[in-house]
Amino acid sequence: MKVDIVTIFPTFFDVLDVSLLGKAAATKLVDVAIHDLRDATTDVHKSVDDTPYGGGAGMVMKPEPWGVTLDGLLEDDSILLVPSPAGVVFSQDMARELAAGSHLVFACGRYEGIDSRVVEHYQQTHRVIEVSLGDYVLNGGEVAVLAILEATLRLIPGFVGNPESLVEESHEAGLLEYPSYTKPRSWRGLDVPEVLLGGNHEAIRQWRYERSLERTKRARPDLLED
Ligand code: ADE
């Protein structure tokens, strides 16, 4: 898979080298390139933003540098992702869809966002997803891109050492994951549940399912509504 990230803070993505994503790049499963939006500006100040039409607080990212940069990156099969608190909420389902793609292009907005015509323009030719991490506001798309990339790349076959570990985790079956324990058997007066020590696989499966259900009911009842 090929990934291009456009940002005004390229060094933000230095962290990719030390995370799981660095491993993916090293194993050639993914080829990530970072692009500085300011490289596509023509004025001496390399300005990427301007005041909003209609008034209001903050600045809006100008469409021209985005047009130049994205024209140079997008291919026929590219998916353009634009992180925004006004987008559809990112999910494990979306991560699965993205993991099956061949080219992802991320456009990191800052300030009050990117001039809306950029999304409108590329929607005419490409799949464009305005994507939100959740109902809160970040300063820009960079943190969202790191989260989306990590959730997506670990679903690419070959990325996670033991693919079975992907099957039983939270959100894969529409439930939250059951609690996990390791040695020692007793810690600060808290014991590992007896059923996990017995080797009765059916009893363990049943116990884990019940804990998953219980956890989901408590923390995320909305997941059980579907
Ligand atoms: N940019 C600012 N807030 C965001 C959010 N909640 N999700 C994705 N991108 C954002």
Coordinates of C-alpha atoms and ligand atoms in Angstrom, one line a residue:
M1 CA 0.0 0.0 0.0
K2 CA 1.1 3.5 -0.7
V3 CA 0.4 6.4 1.7
D4 CA 0.9 10.1 1.1
I5 CA 0.4 12.6 3.8
V6 CA 0.1 16.4 3.2
T7 CA 0.7 18.7 6.1
I8 CA 2.3 22.0 7.1
F9 CA 4.1 20.1 10.0
P10 CA 6.1 17.4 8.3
T11 CA 8.2 16.7 11.4
F12 CA 5.0 15.7 13.2
F13 CA 5.3 12.4 11.4
D14 CA 8.8 11.6 12.5
V15 CA 7.1 9.4 15.1
L16 CA 6.2 7.0 12.3
D17 CA 9.8 5.7 12.4
V18 CA 9.6 4.5 16.0
S19 CA 6.0 3.2 16.0
L20 CA 4.4 0.1 14.6
L21 CA 4.2 2.0 11.3
G22 CA 8.0 2.1 11.0
K23 CA 8.0 -1.7 11.1
A24 CA 5.4 -1.7 8.3
A25 CA 7.6 0.6 6.2
A26 CA 10.7 -1.5 6.9
T27 CA 8.9 -4.7 5.8
K28 CA 7.8 -2.9 2.6
L29 CA 4.2 -3.6 3.3
V30 CA 3.6 0.2 3.1
D31 CA 5.4 3.0 1.5
V32 CA 4.7 6.3 3.4
A33 CA 5.7 9.7 2.0
I34 CA 5.2 13.1 3.8
H35 CA 4.7 16.3 1.8
D36 CA 4.9 19.9 3.0
L37 CA 1.9 21.9 1.8
R38 CA 4.0 25.0 1.8
D39 CA 6.2 23.6 -1.1
A40 CA 3.2 24.3 -3.3
T41 CA 2.9 28.0 -2.4
T42 CA 4.2 30.8 -4.6
D43 CA 4.4 33.8 -2.3
V44 CA 7.4 34.8 -0.3
H45 CA 5.6 34.1 3.0
K46 CA 4.6 30.6 1.8
S47 CA 1.1 31.4 3.1
V48 CA -1.5 28.6 3.2
D49 CA -4.4 30.4 4.9
D50 CA -6.6 33.4 4.6
T51 CA -9.6 35.0 6.4
P52 CA -13.0 33.4 5.9
Y53 CA -15.6 34.7 3.5
G54 CA -18.7 35.8 5.5
G55 CA -16.6 36.7 8.5
G56 CA -16.0 34.9 11.7
A57 CA -13.0 33.9 13.8
G58 CA -10.0 32.0 12.6
M59 CA -8.4 31.3 9.2
V60 CA -9.2 29.0 6.4
M61 CA -6.7 27.0 4.4
K62 CA -6.5 28.4 0.8
P63 CA -7.5 26.0 -2.0
E64 CA -4.7 26.7 -4.4
P65 CA -1.8 24.9 -2.6
W66 CA -4.0 21.9 -2.0
G67 CA -5.0 21.8 -5.7
V68 CA -1.4 21.8 -6.8
T69 CA -0.3 19.2 -4.2
L70 CA -3.2 16.8 -4.6
D71 CA -3.2 17.0 -8.4
G72 CA 0.4 15.7 -8.2
L73 CA -0.4 12.9 -5.8
L74 CA -3.8 11.5 -6.7
E75 CA -4.1 8.5 -9.0
D76 CA -7.2 6.8 -10.4
D77 CA -7.5 4.4 -7.5
S78 CA -6.5 6.8 -4.7
I79 CA -8.8 7.4 -1.7
L80 CA -8.5 11.0 -0.3
L81 CA -9.0 11.3 3.4
V82 CA -9.6 14.6 5.0
P83 CA -9.6 14.5 8.9
S84 CA -12.2 16.9 10.2
P85 CA -14.5 17.0 13.3
A86 CA -17.3 17.5 10.8
G87 CA -16.6 14.1 9.1
V88 CA -18.0 10.6 9.5
V89 CA -16.7 8.9 12.6
F90 CA -13.8 6.6 12.0
S91 CA -14.5 2.9 12.9
Q92 CA -13.0 -0.5 12.7
D93 CA -15.2 -1.1 9.6
M94 CA -13.6 2.0 7.9
A95 CA -10.1 0.7 8.9
R96 CA -10.9 -2.6 7.2
E97 CA -12.1 -0.8 4.0
L98 CA -8.9 1.4 4.0
A99 CA -6.6 -1.6 4.6
A100 CA -8.0 -3.1 1.4
G101 CA -7.1 0.0 -0.6
S102 CA -3.9 0.5 -2.6
H103 CA -3.3 4.2 -2.2
L104 CA -4.4 6.5 0.7
V105 CA -3.8 10.3 0.5
F106 CA -4.3 12.2 3.8
A107 CA -4.9 16.0 3.7
C108 CA -4.2 17.5 7.2
G109 CA -6.1 20.7 7.7
R110 CA -5.2 23.3 10.4
Y111 CA -7.0 26.4 11.6
E112 CA -10.7 26.4 10.8
G113 CA -10.2 23.7 8.1
I114 CA -9.7 23.7 4.3
D115 CA -11.7 25.7 1.8
S116 CA -14.7 23.5 1.2
R117 CA -14.2 23.5 -2.6
V118 CA -11.2 21.3 -2.2
V119 CA -13.3 18.3 -1.1
E120 CA -16.1 19.3 -3.5
H121 CA -13.6 19.3 -6.4
Y122 CA -12.0 16.0 -5.8
Q123 CA -15.3 14.3 -5.0
Q124 CA -16.0 14.6 -8.8
T125 CA -13.2 12.2 -9.6
H126 CA -12.2 10.3 -6.5
R127 CA -13.5 8.6 -3.3
V128 CA -13.2 11.3 -0.7
I129 CA -13.8 10.7 3.0
E130 CA -14.1 13.5 5.5
V131 CA -13.3 11.5 8.7
S132 CA -13.6 12.4 12.4
L133 CA -11.9 10.7 15.3
G134 CA -14.8 11.5 17.5
D135 CA -16.9 14.3 19.0
Y136 CA -14.1 16.6 20.1
V137 CA -11.9 19.1 18.4
L138 CA -8.2 18.7 17.7
N139 CA -5.9 21.5 16.5
G140 CA -5.5 19.8 13.2
G141 CA -5.7 16.6 11.2
E142 CA -2.2 15.3 12.1
V143 CA -3.0 13.4 15.3
A144 CA -6.1 11.9 13.6
V145 CA -4.0 10.7 10.7
L146 CA -1.6 8.9 13.0
A147 CA -4.5 7.1 14.7
I148 CA -6.2 6.2 11.4
L149 CA -3.0 4.9 9.9
E150 CA -2.1 2.8 12.9
A151 CA -5.6 1.2 13.0
T152 CA -5.5 0.6 9.3
L153 CA -2.0 -0.7 8.7
R154 CA -2.2 -3.3 11.4
L155 CA -5.0 -4.9 9.4
I156 CA -2.8 -5.4 6.3
P157 CA -2.0 -9.1 6.0
G158 CA 1.6 -9.7 7.3
F159 CA 1.7 -6.6 9.5
V160 CA 0.6 -8.2 12.8
G161 CA 2.7 -11.2 13.7
N162 CA -0.2 -13.4 14.9
P163 CA -3.3 -12.6 12.8
E164 CA -5.5 -14.5 15.3
S165 CA -4.9 -11.7 17.7
L166 CA -6.9 -9.4 15.4
V167 CA -9.9 -11.7 15.4
E168 CA -10.7 -11.5 19.1
E169 CA -10.0 -7.8 19.9
S170 CA -12.5 -5.1 20.7
H171 CA -14.8 -4.0 17.8
E172 CA -14.1 -7.0 15.6
A173 CA -17.3 -8.8 16.6
G174 CA -19.2 -5.7 17.5
L175 CA -18.4 -6.1 21.2
L176 CA -15.6 -4.8 23.4
E177 CA -12.8 -7.3 24.2
Y178 CA -12.9 -9.5 27.3
P179 CA -10.4 -8.8 30.1
S180 CA -7.0 -10.4 29.9
Y181 CA -4.6 -11.6 32.6
T182 CA -1.1 -13.0 32.8
K183 CA 1.2 -14.2 35.6
P184 CA 1.3 -14.0 38.6
R185 CA -1.9 -15.8 39.5
S186 CA -2.3 -13.5 42.5
W187 CA -1.4 -9.8 42.6
R188 CA -2.1 -7.4 45.5
G189 CA -4.9 -9.6 46.7
L190 CA -6.5 -9.9 43.2
D191 CA -6.7 -13.4 41.7
V192 CA -6.9 -14.4 38.1
P193 CA -10.4 -15.8 37.5
E194 CA -10.4 -19.6 38.2
V195 CA -12.0 -20.6 34.9
L196 CA -8.9 -19.3 33.0
L197 CA -6.6 -21.7 34.9
G198 CA -8.5 -24.9 34.2
G199 CA -7.9 -25.5 30.5
N200 CA -11.6 -26.1 29.7
H201 CA -11.7 -24.3 26.4
E202 CA -15.4 -24.3 26.0
A203 CA -15.8 -22.8 29.6
I204 CA -13.2 -20.2 28.8
R205 CA -14.9 -19.2 25.5
Q206 CA -18.2 -18.9 27.3
W207 CA -16.7 -16.9 30.2
R208 CA -15.0 -14.5 27.8
Y209 CA -18.1 -14.0 25.7
E210 CA -20.1 -13.1 28.9
R211 CA -17.4 -10.7 30.0
S212 CA -17.4 -9.1 26.6
L213 CA -21.1 -8.7 26.7
E214 CA -21.0 -7.3 30.2
R215 CA -18.3 -4.8 29.4
T216 CA -20.1 -3.6 26.3
K217 CA -23.4 -3.2 28.2
R218 CA -21.6 -1.1 30.8
A219 CA -19.2 1.0 28.6
R220 CA -20.8 1.1 25.2
P221 CA -24.5 0.2 25.3
D222 CA -24.9 1.9 21.9
L223 CA -23.0 -1.0 20.3
L224 CA -25.7 -3.5 21.4
E225 CA -28.5 -1.5 19.8
D226 CA -27.5 -2.6 16.2
Ligands
ADE1 N1 -9.4 17.8 13.2 C1 -9.9 18.5 14.3 N2 -10.6 17.8 15.0 C2 -10.7 16.5 14.5 C3 -11.4 15.3 14.9 N3 -12.1 15.2 15.9 N4 -11.2 14.3 14.1 C4 -10.4 14.4 12.9 N5 -9.8 15.5 12.6 C5 -9.9 16.6 13.3

